[in-house]
Amino acid sequence: MHEGQGRREYIVTSDPEAVARVRASLLRTLPVAAWAGVAGAVLIASVVVLLLLSLGSSASQLWVLAFAWPAAFLFYDARCRFAAIRRLKRTWAVKEVSPVAMHLSAEGLLCAIDSAPEPVFLPWSAIARVRVTGQGLSAVRVDLTPGVSATTPGVSGLHQPEARMRMRRTWKGGARLRFAVYALRQPISEIDQALGHFSNGRIGIR
């Protein structure tokens, strides 16, 4: 823990070089996945058209059309993927690689999601539990208390598409935010102590 902006806080850091490598890898692989979806949609659509032509005016055409929906789904999915890639490129064009993965303070937890333009801030009252797993590539899971959303007072950053993509609903009625930390620098036991300290013992890594 150290003094920062007039108050004590704890910073969880990652390896900027590892983050830069992941960025470069994603910019290479994500377009390939998107174009693969387009290719699959074109293939399915072509097969459907050929079947329709071969059947002529037969009533069986209706059954063939029933198999056309995967092509529409793949086209839509590819469109969403290309839109996400464009947004990612715009974000990384102006957002420098930062070694900061999380900020812990008396006010709450600040999560730096690299693909999102802005970090996500959660007051301690909005957090039910935190879990950190893995070595090298670490997965952070933050379970929110039931009812917490992007519009909850004190919460910021959850409205971003990149944050919403990492949100999952839980069976208890809450939501769960998951994101990756590349080459975590601090030991998990130390992060656990900091969580307990700033949340007054309510939050720990479980």
PDB file of N, CA, C and O in Angstrom, residues 37-85:
ATOM      1  N   GLY A  37     -16.734 -16.447 -40.051  1.00  0.00           N
ATOM      2  CA  GLY A  37     -18.186 -16.423 -39.942  1.00  0.00           C
ATOM      3  C   GLY A  37     -18.851 -16.022 -41.244  1.00  0.00           C
ATOM      4  O   GLY A  37     -19.877 -16.597 -41.644  1.00  0.00           O
ATOM      5  N   VAL A  38     -18.270 -15.031 -41.927  1.00  0.00           N
ATOM      6  CA  VAL A  38     -18.803 -14.621 -43.234  1.00  0.00           C
ATOM      7  C   VAL A  38     -18.719 -15.779 -44.231  1.00  0.00           C
ATOM      8  O   VAL A  38     -19.674 -16.046 -44.976  1.00  0.00           O
ATOM      9  N   ALA A  39     -17.580 -16.461 -44.255  1.00  0.00           N
ATOM     10  CA  ALA A  39     -17.401 -17.587 -45.174  1.00  0.00           C
ATOM     11  C   ALA A  39     -18.422 -18.692 -44.894  1.00  0.00           C
ATOM     12  O   ALA A  39     -18.989 -19.286 -45.825  1.00  0.00           O
ATOM     13  N   GLY A  40     -18.658 -18.973 -43.627  1.00  0.00           N
ATOM     14  CA  GLY A  40     -19.638 -19.995 -43.270  1.00  0.00           C
ATOM     15  C   GLY A  40     -21.040 -19.604 -43.712  1.00  0.00           C
ATOM     16  O   GLY A  40     -21.810 -20.445 -44.207  1.00  0.00           O
ATOM     17  N   ALA A  41     -21.377 -18.311 -43.525  1.00  0.00           N
ATOM     18  CA  ALA A  41     -22.702 -17.837 -43.933  1.00  0.00           C
ATOM     19  C   ALA A  41     -22.874 -17.933 -45.444  1.00  0.00           C
ATOM     20  O   ALA A  41     -23.934 -18.341 -45.939  1.00  0.00           O
ATOM     21  N   VAL A  42     -21.839 -17.548 -46.189  1.00  0.00           N
ATOM     22  CA  VAL A  42     -21.909 -17.619 -47.657  1.00  0.00           C
ATOM     23  C   VAL A  42     -22.063 -19.064 -48.120  1.00  0.00           C
ATOM     24  O   VAL A  42     -22.837 -19.365 -49.046  1.00  0.00           O
ATOM     25  N   LEU A  43     -21.343 -19.969 -47.467  1.00  0.00           N
ATOM     26  CA  LEU A  43     -21.434 -21.389 -47.841  1.00  0.00           C
ATOM     27  C   LEU A  43     -22.840 -21.924 -47.618  1.00  0.00           C
ATOM     28  O   LEU A  43     -23.410 -22.595 -48.492  1.00  0.00           O
ATOM     29  N   ILE A  44     -23.402 -21.636 -46.450  1.00  0.00           N
ATOM     30  CA  ILE A  44     -24.755 -22.122 -46.147  1.00  0.00           C
ATOM     31  C   ILE A  44     -25.767 -21.519 -47.125  1.00  0.00           C
ATOM     32  O   ILE A  44     -26.649 -22.211 -47.655  1.00  0.00           O
ATOM     33  N   ALA A  45     -25.647 -20.204 -47.374  1.00  0.00           N
ATOM     34  CA  ALA A  45     -26.572 -19.535 -48.291  1.00  0.00           C
ATOM     35  C   ALA A  45     -26.464 -20.122 -49.697  1.00  0.00           C
ATOM     36  O   ALA A  45     -27.479 -20.299 -50.383  1.00  0.00           O
ATOM     37  N   SER A  46     -25.247 -20.451 -50.112  1.00  0.00           N
ATOM     38  CA  SER A  46     -25.055 -21.026 -51.446  1.00  0.00           C
ATOM     39  C   SER A  46     -25.710 -22.392 -51.559  1.00  0.00           C
ATOM     40  O   SER A  46     -26.351 -22.712 -52.579  1.00  0.00           O
ATOM     41  N   VAL A  47     -25.570 -23.210 -50.533  1.00  0.00           N
ATOM     42  CA  VAL A  47     -26.188 -24.540 -50.533  1.00  0.00           C
ATOM     43  C   VAL A  47     -27.706 -24.420 -50.585  1.00  0.00           C
ATOM     44  O   VAL A  47     -28.387 -25.163 -51.320  1.00  0.00           O
ATOM     45  N   VAL A  48     -28.259 -23.474 -49.808  1.00  0.00           N
ATOM     46  CA  VAL A  48     -29.708 -23.280 -49.809  1.00  0.00           C
ATOM     47  C   VAL A  48     -30.205 -22.863 -51.190  1.00  0.00           C
ATOM     48  O   VAL A  48     -31.218 -23.368 -51.690  1.00  0.00           O
ATOM     49  N   VAL A  49     -29.486 -21.934 -51.839  1.00  0.00           N
ATOM     50  CA  VAL A  49     -29.879 -21.473 -53.174  1.00  0.00           C
ATOM     51  C   VAL A  49     -29.833 -22.621 -54.174  1.00  0.00           C
ATOM     52  O   VAL A  49     -30.750 -22.794 -55.005  1.00  0.00           O
ATOM     53  N   LEU A  50     -28.784 -23.425 -54.127  1.00  0.00           N
ATOM     54  CA  LEU A  50     -28.671 -24.563 -55.044  1.00  0.00           C
ATOM     55  C   LEU A  50     -29.801 -25.564 -54.844  1.00  0.00           C
ATOM     56  O   LEU A  50     -30.350 -26.109 -55.811  1.00  0.00           O
ATOM     57  N   LEU A  51     -30.165 -25.798 -53.588  1.00  0.00           N
ATOM     58  CA  LEU A  51     -31.270 -26.722 -53.311  1.00  0.00           C
ATOM     59  C   LEU A  51     -32.587 -26.161 -53.828  1.00  0.00           C
ATOM     60  O   LEU A  51     -33.414 -26.904 -54.387  1.00  0.00           O
ATOM     61  N   LEU A  52     -32.786 -24.863 -53.648  1.00  0.00           N
ATOM     62  CA  LEU A  52     -34.014 -24.242 -54.137  1.00  0.00           C
ATOM     63  C   LEU A  52     -34.120 -24.358 -55.657  1.00  0.00           C
ATOM     64  O   LEU A  52     -35.192 -24.635 -56.214  1.00  0.00           O
ATOM     65  N   LEU A  53     -32.989 -24.131 -56.329  1.00  0.00           N
ATOM     66  CA  LEU A  53     -32.986 -24.227 -57.797  1.00  0.00           C
ATOM     67  C   LEU A  53     -33.230 -25.651 -58.274  1.00  0.00           C
ATOM     68  O   LEU A  53     -33.904 -25.880 -59.281  1.00  0.00           O
ATOM     69  N   SER A  54     -32.689 -26.597 -57.537  1.00  0.00           N
ATOM     70  CA  SER A  54     -32.853 -28.001 -57.943  1.00  0.00           C
ATOM     71  C   SER A  54     -34.266 -28.510 -57.695  1.00  0.00           C
ATOM     72  O   SER A  54     -34.757 -29.389 -58.411  1.00  0.00           O
ATOM     73  N   LEU A  55     -34.943 -27.956 -56.681  1.00  0.00           N
ATOM     74  CA  LEU A  55     -36.299 -28.397 -56.350  1.00  0.00           C
ATOM     75  C   LEU A  55     -37.353 -27.727 -57.225  1.00  0.00           C
ATOM     76  O   LEU A  55     -38.493 -28.190 -57.292  1.00  0.00           O
ATOM     77  N   GLY A  56     -36.976 -26.634 -57.852  1.00  0.00           N
ATOM     78  CA  GLY A  56     -37.926 -25.926 -58.701  1.00  0.00           C
ATOM     79  C   GLY A  56     -39.068 -25.354 -57.896  1.00  0.00           C
ATOM     80  O   GLY A  56     -38.868 -24.731 -56.852  1.00  0.00           O
ATOM     81  N   SER A  57     -40.287 -25.570 -58.341  1.00  0.00           N
ATOM     82  CA  SER A  57     -41.467 -25.012 -57.662  1.00  0.00           C
ATOM     83  C   SER A  57     -42.081 -25.990 -56.665  1.00  0.00           C
ATOM     84  O   SER A  57     -43.236 -25.874 -56.289  1.00  0.00           O
ATOM     85  N   SER A  58     -41.296 -26.960 -56.257  1.00  0.00           N
ATOM     86  CA  SER A  58     -41.799 -27.970 -55.316  1.00  0.00           C
ATOM     87  C   SER A  58     -42.122 -27.341 -53.966  1.00  0.00           C
ATOM     88  O   SER A  58     -41.506 -26.370 -53.530  1.00  0.00           O
ATOM     89  N   ALA A  59     -43.106 -27.950 -53.295  1.00  0.00           N
ATOM     90  CA  ALA A  59     -43.471 -27.476 -51.950  1.00  0.00           C
ATOM     91  C   ALA A  59     -42.357 -27.720 -50.953  1.00  0.00           C
ATOM     92  O   ALA A  59     -42.341 -27.137 -49.858  1.00  0.00           O
ATOM     93  N   SER A  60     -41.383 -28.562 -51.294  1.00  0.00           N
ATOM     94  CA  SER A  60     -40.265 -28.849 -50.393  1.00  0.00           C
ATOM     95  C   SER A  60     -39.361 -27.636 -50.204  1.00  0.00           C
ATOM     96  O   SER A  60     -38.494 -27.641 -49.326  1.00  0.00           O
ATOM     97  N   GLN A  61     -39.570 -26.600 -51.027  1.00  0.00           N
ATOM     98  CA  GLN A  61     -38.755 -25.396 -50.876  1.00  0.00           C
ATOM     99  C   GLN A  61     -38.895 -24.795 -49.484  1.00  0.00           C
ATOM    100  O   GLN A  61     -37.951 -24.220 -48.949  1.00  0.00           O
ATOM    101  N   LEU A  62     -40.084 -24.897 -48.928  1.00  0.00           N
ATOM    102  CA  LEU A  62     -40.301 -24.321 -47.600  1.00  0.00           C
ATOM    103  C   LEU A  62     -39.413 -24.990 -46.560  1.00  0.00           C
ATOM    104  O   LEU A  62     -38.926 -24.332 -45.635  1.00  0.00           O
ATOM    105  N   TRP A  63     -39.201 -26.287 -46.682  1.00  0.00           N
ATOM    106  CA  TRP A  63     -38.326 -26.985 -45.736  1.00  0.00           C
ATOM    107  C   TRP A  63     -36.871 -26.554 -45.918  1.00  0.00           C
ATOM    108  O   TRP A  63     -36.124 -26.445 -44.953  1.00  0.00           O
ATOM    109  N   VAL A  64     -36.483 -26.298 -47.158  1.00  0.00           N
ATOM    110  CA  VAL A  64     -35.117 -25.835 -47.408  1.00  0.00           C
ATOM    111  C   VAL A  64     -34.888 -24.466 -46.787  1.00  0.00           C
ATOM    112  O   VAL A  64     -33.846 -24.193 -46.180  1.00  0.00           O
ATOM    113  N   LEU A  65     -35.894 -23.582 -46.901  1.00  0.00           N
ATOM    114  CA  LEU A  65     -35.753 -22.242 -46.327  1.00  0.00           C
ATOM    115  C   LEU A  65     -35.584 -22.283 -44.809  1.00  0.00           C
ATOM    116  O   LEU A  65     -35.004 -21.378 -44.220  1.00  0.00           O
ATOM    117  N   ALA A  66     -36.097 -23.334 -44.188  1.00  0.00           N
ATOM    118  CA  ALA A  66     -35.962 -23.459 -42.736  1.00  0.00           C
ATOM    119  C   ALA A  66     -34.511 -23.617 -42.313  1.00  0.00           C
ATOM    120  O   ALA A  66     -34.140 -23.307 -41.168  1.00  0.00           O
ATOM    121  N   PHE A  67     -33.667 -24.075 -43.257  1.00  0.00           N
ATOM    122  CA  PHE A  67     -32.249 -24.259 -42.946  1.00  0.00           C
ATOM    123  C   PHE A  67     -31.416 -23.024 -43.280  1.00  0.00           C
ATOM    124  O   PHE A  67     -30.193 -23.055 -43.162  1.00  0.00           O
ATOM    125  N   ALA A  68     -32.082 -21.953 -43.711  1.00  0.00           N
ATOM    126  CA  ALA A  68     -31.349 -20.738 -44.082  1.00  0.00           C
ATOM    127  C   ALA A  68     -31.026 -19.852 -42.881  1.00  0.00           C
ATOM    128  O   ALA A  68     -30.170 -18.968 -42.975  1.00  0.00           O
ATOM    129  N   TRP A  69     -31.701 -20.085 -41.733  1.00  0.00           N
ATOM    130  CA  TRP A  69     -31.490 -19.179 -40.599  1.00  0.00           C
ATOM    131  C   TRP A  69     -30.061 -19.188 -40.063  1.00  0.00           C
ATOM    132  O   TRP A  69     -29.588 -18.140 -39.598  1.00  0.00           O
ATOM    133  N   PRO A  70     -29.301 -20.318 -40.113  1.00  0.00           N
ATOM    134  CA  PRO A  70     -27.910 -20.232 -39.634  1.00  0.00           C
ATOM    135  C   PRO A  70     -27.078 -19.227 -40.428  1.00  0.00           C
ATOM    136  O   PRO A  70     -26.186 -18.575 -39.872  1.00  0.00           O
ATOM    137  N   ALA A  71     -27.371 -19.076 -41.718  1.00  0.00           N
ATOM    138  CA  ALA A  71     -26.628 -18.108 -42.525  1.00  0.00           C
ATOM    139  C   ALA A  71     -26.904 -16.693 -42.040  1.00  0.00           C
ATOM    140  O   ALA A  71     -25.987 -15.875 -41.916  1.00  0.00           O
ATOM    141  N   ALA A  72     -28.166 -16.394 -41.750  1.00  0.00           N
ATOM    142  CA  ALA A  72     -28.513 -15.058 -41.245  1.00  0.00           C
ATOM    143  C   ALA A  72     -27.844 -14.794 -39.899  1.00  0.00           C
ATOM    144  O   ALA A  72     -27.347 -13.694 -39.644  1.00  0.00           O
ATOM    145  N   PHE A  73     -27.840 -15.827 -39.051  1.00  0.00           N
ATOM    146  CA  PHE A  73     -27.196 -15.667 -37.737  1.00  0.00           C
ATOM    147  C   PHE A  73     -25.701 -15.409 -37.889  1.00  0.00           C
ATOM    148  O   PHE A  73     -25.135 -14.539 -37.207  1.00  0.00           O
ATOM    149  N   LEU A  74     -25.048 -16.162 -38.770  1.00  0.00           N
ATOM    150  CA  LEU A  74     -23.601 -15.989 -38.956  1.00  0.00           C
ATOM    151  C   LEU A  74     -23.275 -14.616 -39.536  1.00  0.00           C
ATOM    152  O   LEU A  74     -22.280 -13.992 -39.153  1.00  0.00           O
ATOM    153  N   PHE A  75     -24.114 -14.123 -40.459  1.00  0.00           N
ATOM    154  CA  PHE A  75     -23.908 -12.780 -41.003  1.00  0.00           C
ATOM    155  C   PHE A  75     -24.035 -11.726 -39.905  1.00  0.00           C
ATOM    156  O   PHE A  75     -23.230 -10.797 -39.820  1.00  0.00           O
ATOM    157  N   TYR A  76     -25.052 -11.877 -39.084  1.00  0.00           N
ATOM    158  CA  TYR A  76     -25.263 -10.919 -37.991  1.00  0.00           C
ATOM    159  C   TYR A  76     -24.111 -10.962 -36.994  1.00  0.00           C
ATOM    160  O   TYR A  76     -23.611  -9.920 -36.542  1.00  0.00           O
ATOM    161  N   ASP A  77     -23.684 -12.179 -36.651  1.00  0.00           N
ATOM    162  CA  ASP A  77     -22.572 -12.326 -35.710  1.00  0.00           C
ATOM    163  C   ASP A  77     -21.293 -11.708 -36.270  1.00  0.00           C
ATOM    164  O   ASP A  77     -20.551 -11.031 -35.545  1.00  0.00           O
ATOM    165  N   ALA A  78     -21.029 -11.922 -37.555  1.00  0.00           N
ATOM    166  CA  ALA A  78     -19.837 -11.346 -38.184  1.00  0.00           C
ATOM    167  C   ALA A  78     -19.904  -9.820 -38.176  1.00  0.00           C
ATOM    168  O   ALA A  78     -18.896  -9.141 -37.939  1.00  0.00           O
ATOM    169  N   ARG A  79     -21.096  -9.285 -38.440  1.00  0.00           N
ATOM    170  CA  ARG A  79     -21.263  -7.832 -38.412  1.00  0.00           C
ATOM    171  C   ARG A  79     -20.931  -7.271 -37.030  1.00  0.00           C
ATOM    172  O   ARG A  79     -20.254  -6.247 -36.909  1.00  0.00           O
ATOM    173  N   CYS A  80     -21.419  -7.945 -35.979  1.00  0.00           N
ATOM    174  CA  CYS A  80     -21.119  -7.512 -34.606  1.00  0.00           C
ATOM    175  C   CYS A  80     -19.625  -7.617 -34.315  1.00  0.00           C
ATOM    176  O   CYS A  80     -19.053  -6.746 -33.646  1.00  0.00           O
ATOM    177  N   ARG A  81     -18.988  -8.671 -34.811  1.00  0.00           N
ATOM    178  CA  ARG A  81     -17.555  -8.855 -34.591  1.00  0.00           C
ATOM    179  C   ARG A  81     -16.745  -7.743 -35.264  1.00  0.00           C
ATOM    180  O   ARG A  81     -15.809  -7.192 -34.675  1.00  0.00           O
ATOM    181  N   PHE A  82     -17.098  -7.400 -36.495  1.00  0.00           N
ATOM    182  CA  PHE A  82     -16.377  -6.336 -37.192  1.00  0.00           C
ATOM    183  C   PHE A  82     -16.579  -4.989 -36.493  1.00  0.00           C
ATOM    184  O   PHE A  82     -15.649  -4.180 -36.411  1.00  0.00           O
ATOM    185  N   ALA A  83     -17.789  -4.743 -35.975  1.00  0.00           N
ATOM    186  CA  ALA A  83     -18.044  -3.506 -35.239  1.00  0.00           C
ATOM    187  C   ALA A  83     -17.201  -3.450 -33.964  1.00  0.00           C
ATOM    188  O   ALA A  83     -16.648  -2.400 -33.615  1.00  0.00           O
ATOM    189  N   ALA A  84     -17.089  -4.596 -33.264  1.00  0.00           N
ATOM    190  CA  ALA A  84     -16.275  -4.648 -32.046  1.00  0.00           C
ATOM    191  C   ALA A  84     -14.796  -4.434 -32.360  1.00  0.00           C
ATOM    192  O   ALA A  84     -14.077  -3.768 -31.596  1.00  0.00           O
ATOM    193  N   ILE A  85     -14.330  -4.966 -33.490  1.00  0.00           N
ATOM    194  CA  ILE A  85     -12.931  -4.789 -33.885  1.00  0.00           C
ATOM    195  C   ILE A  85     -12.643  -3.325 -34.190  1.00  0.00           C
ATOM    196  O   ILE A  85     -11.604  -2.784 -33.784  1.00  0.00           O
TER     197      ILE A  85
END
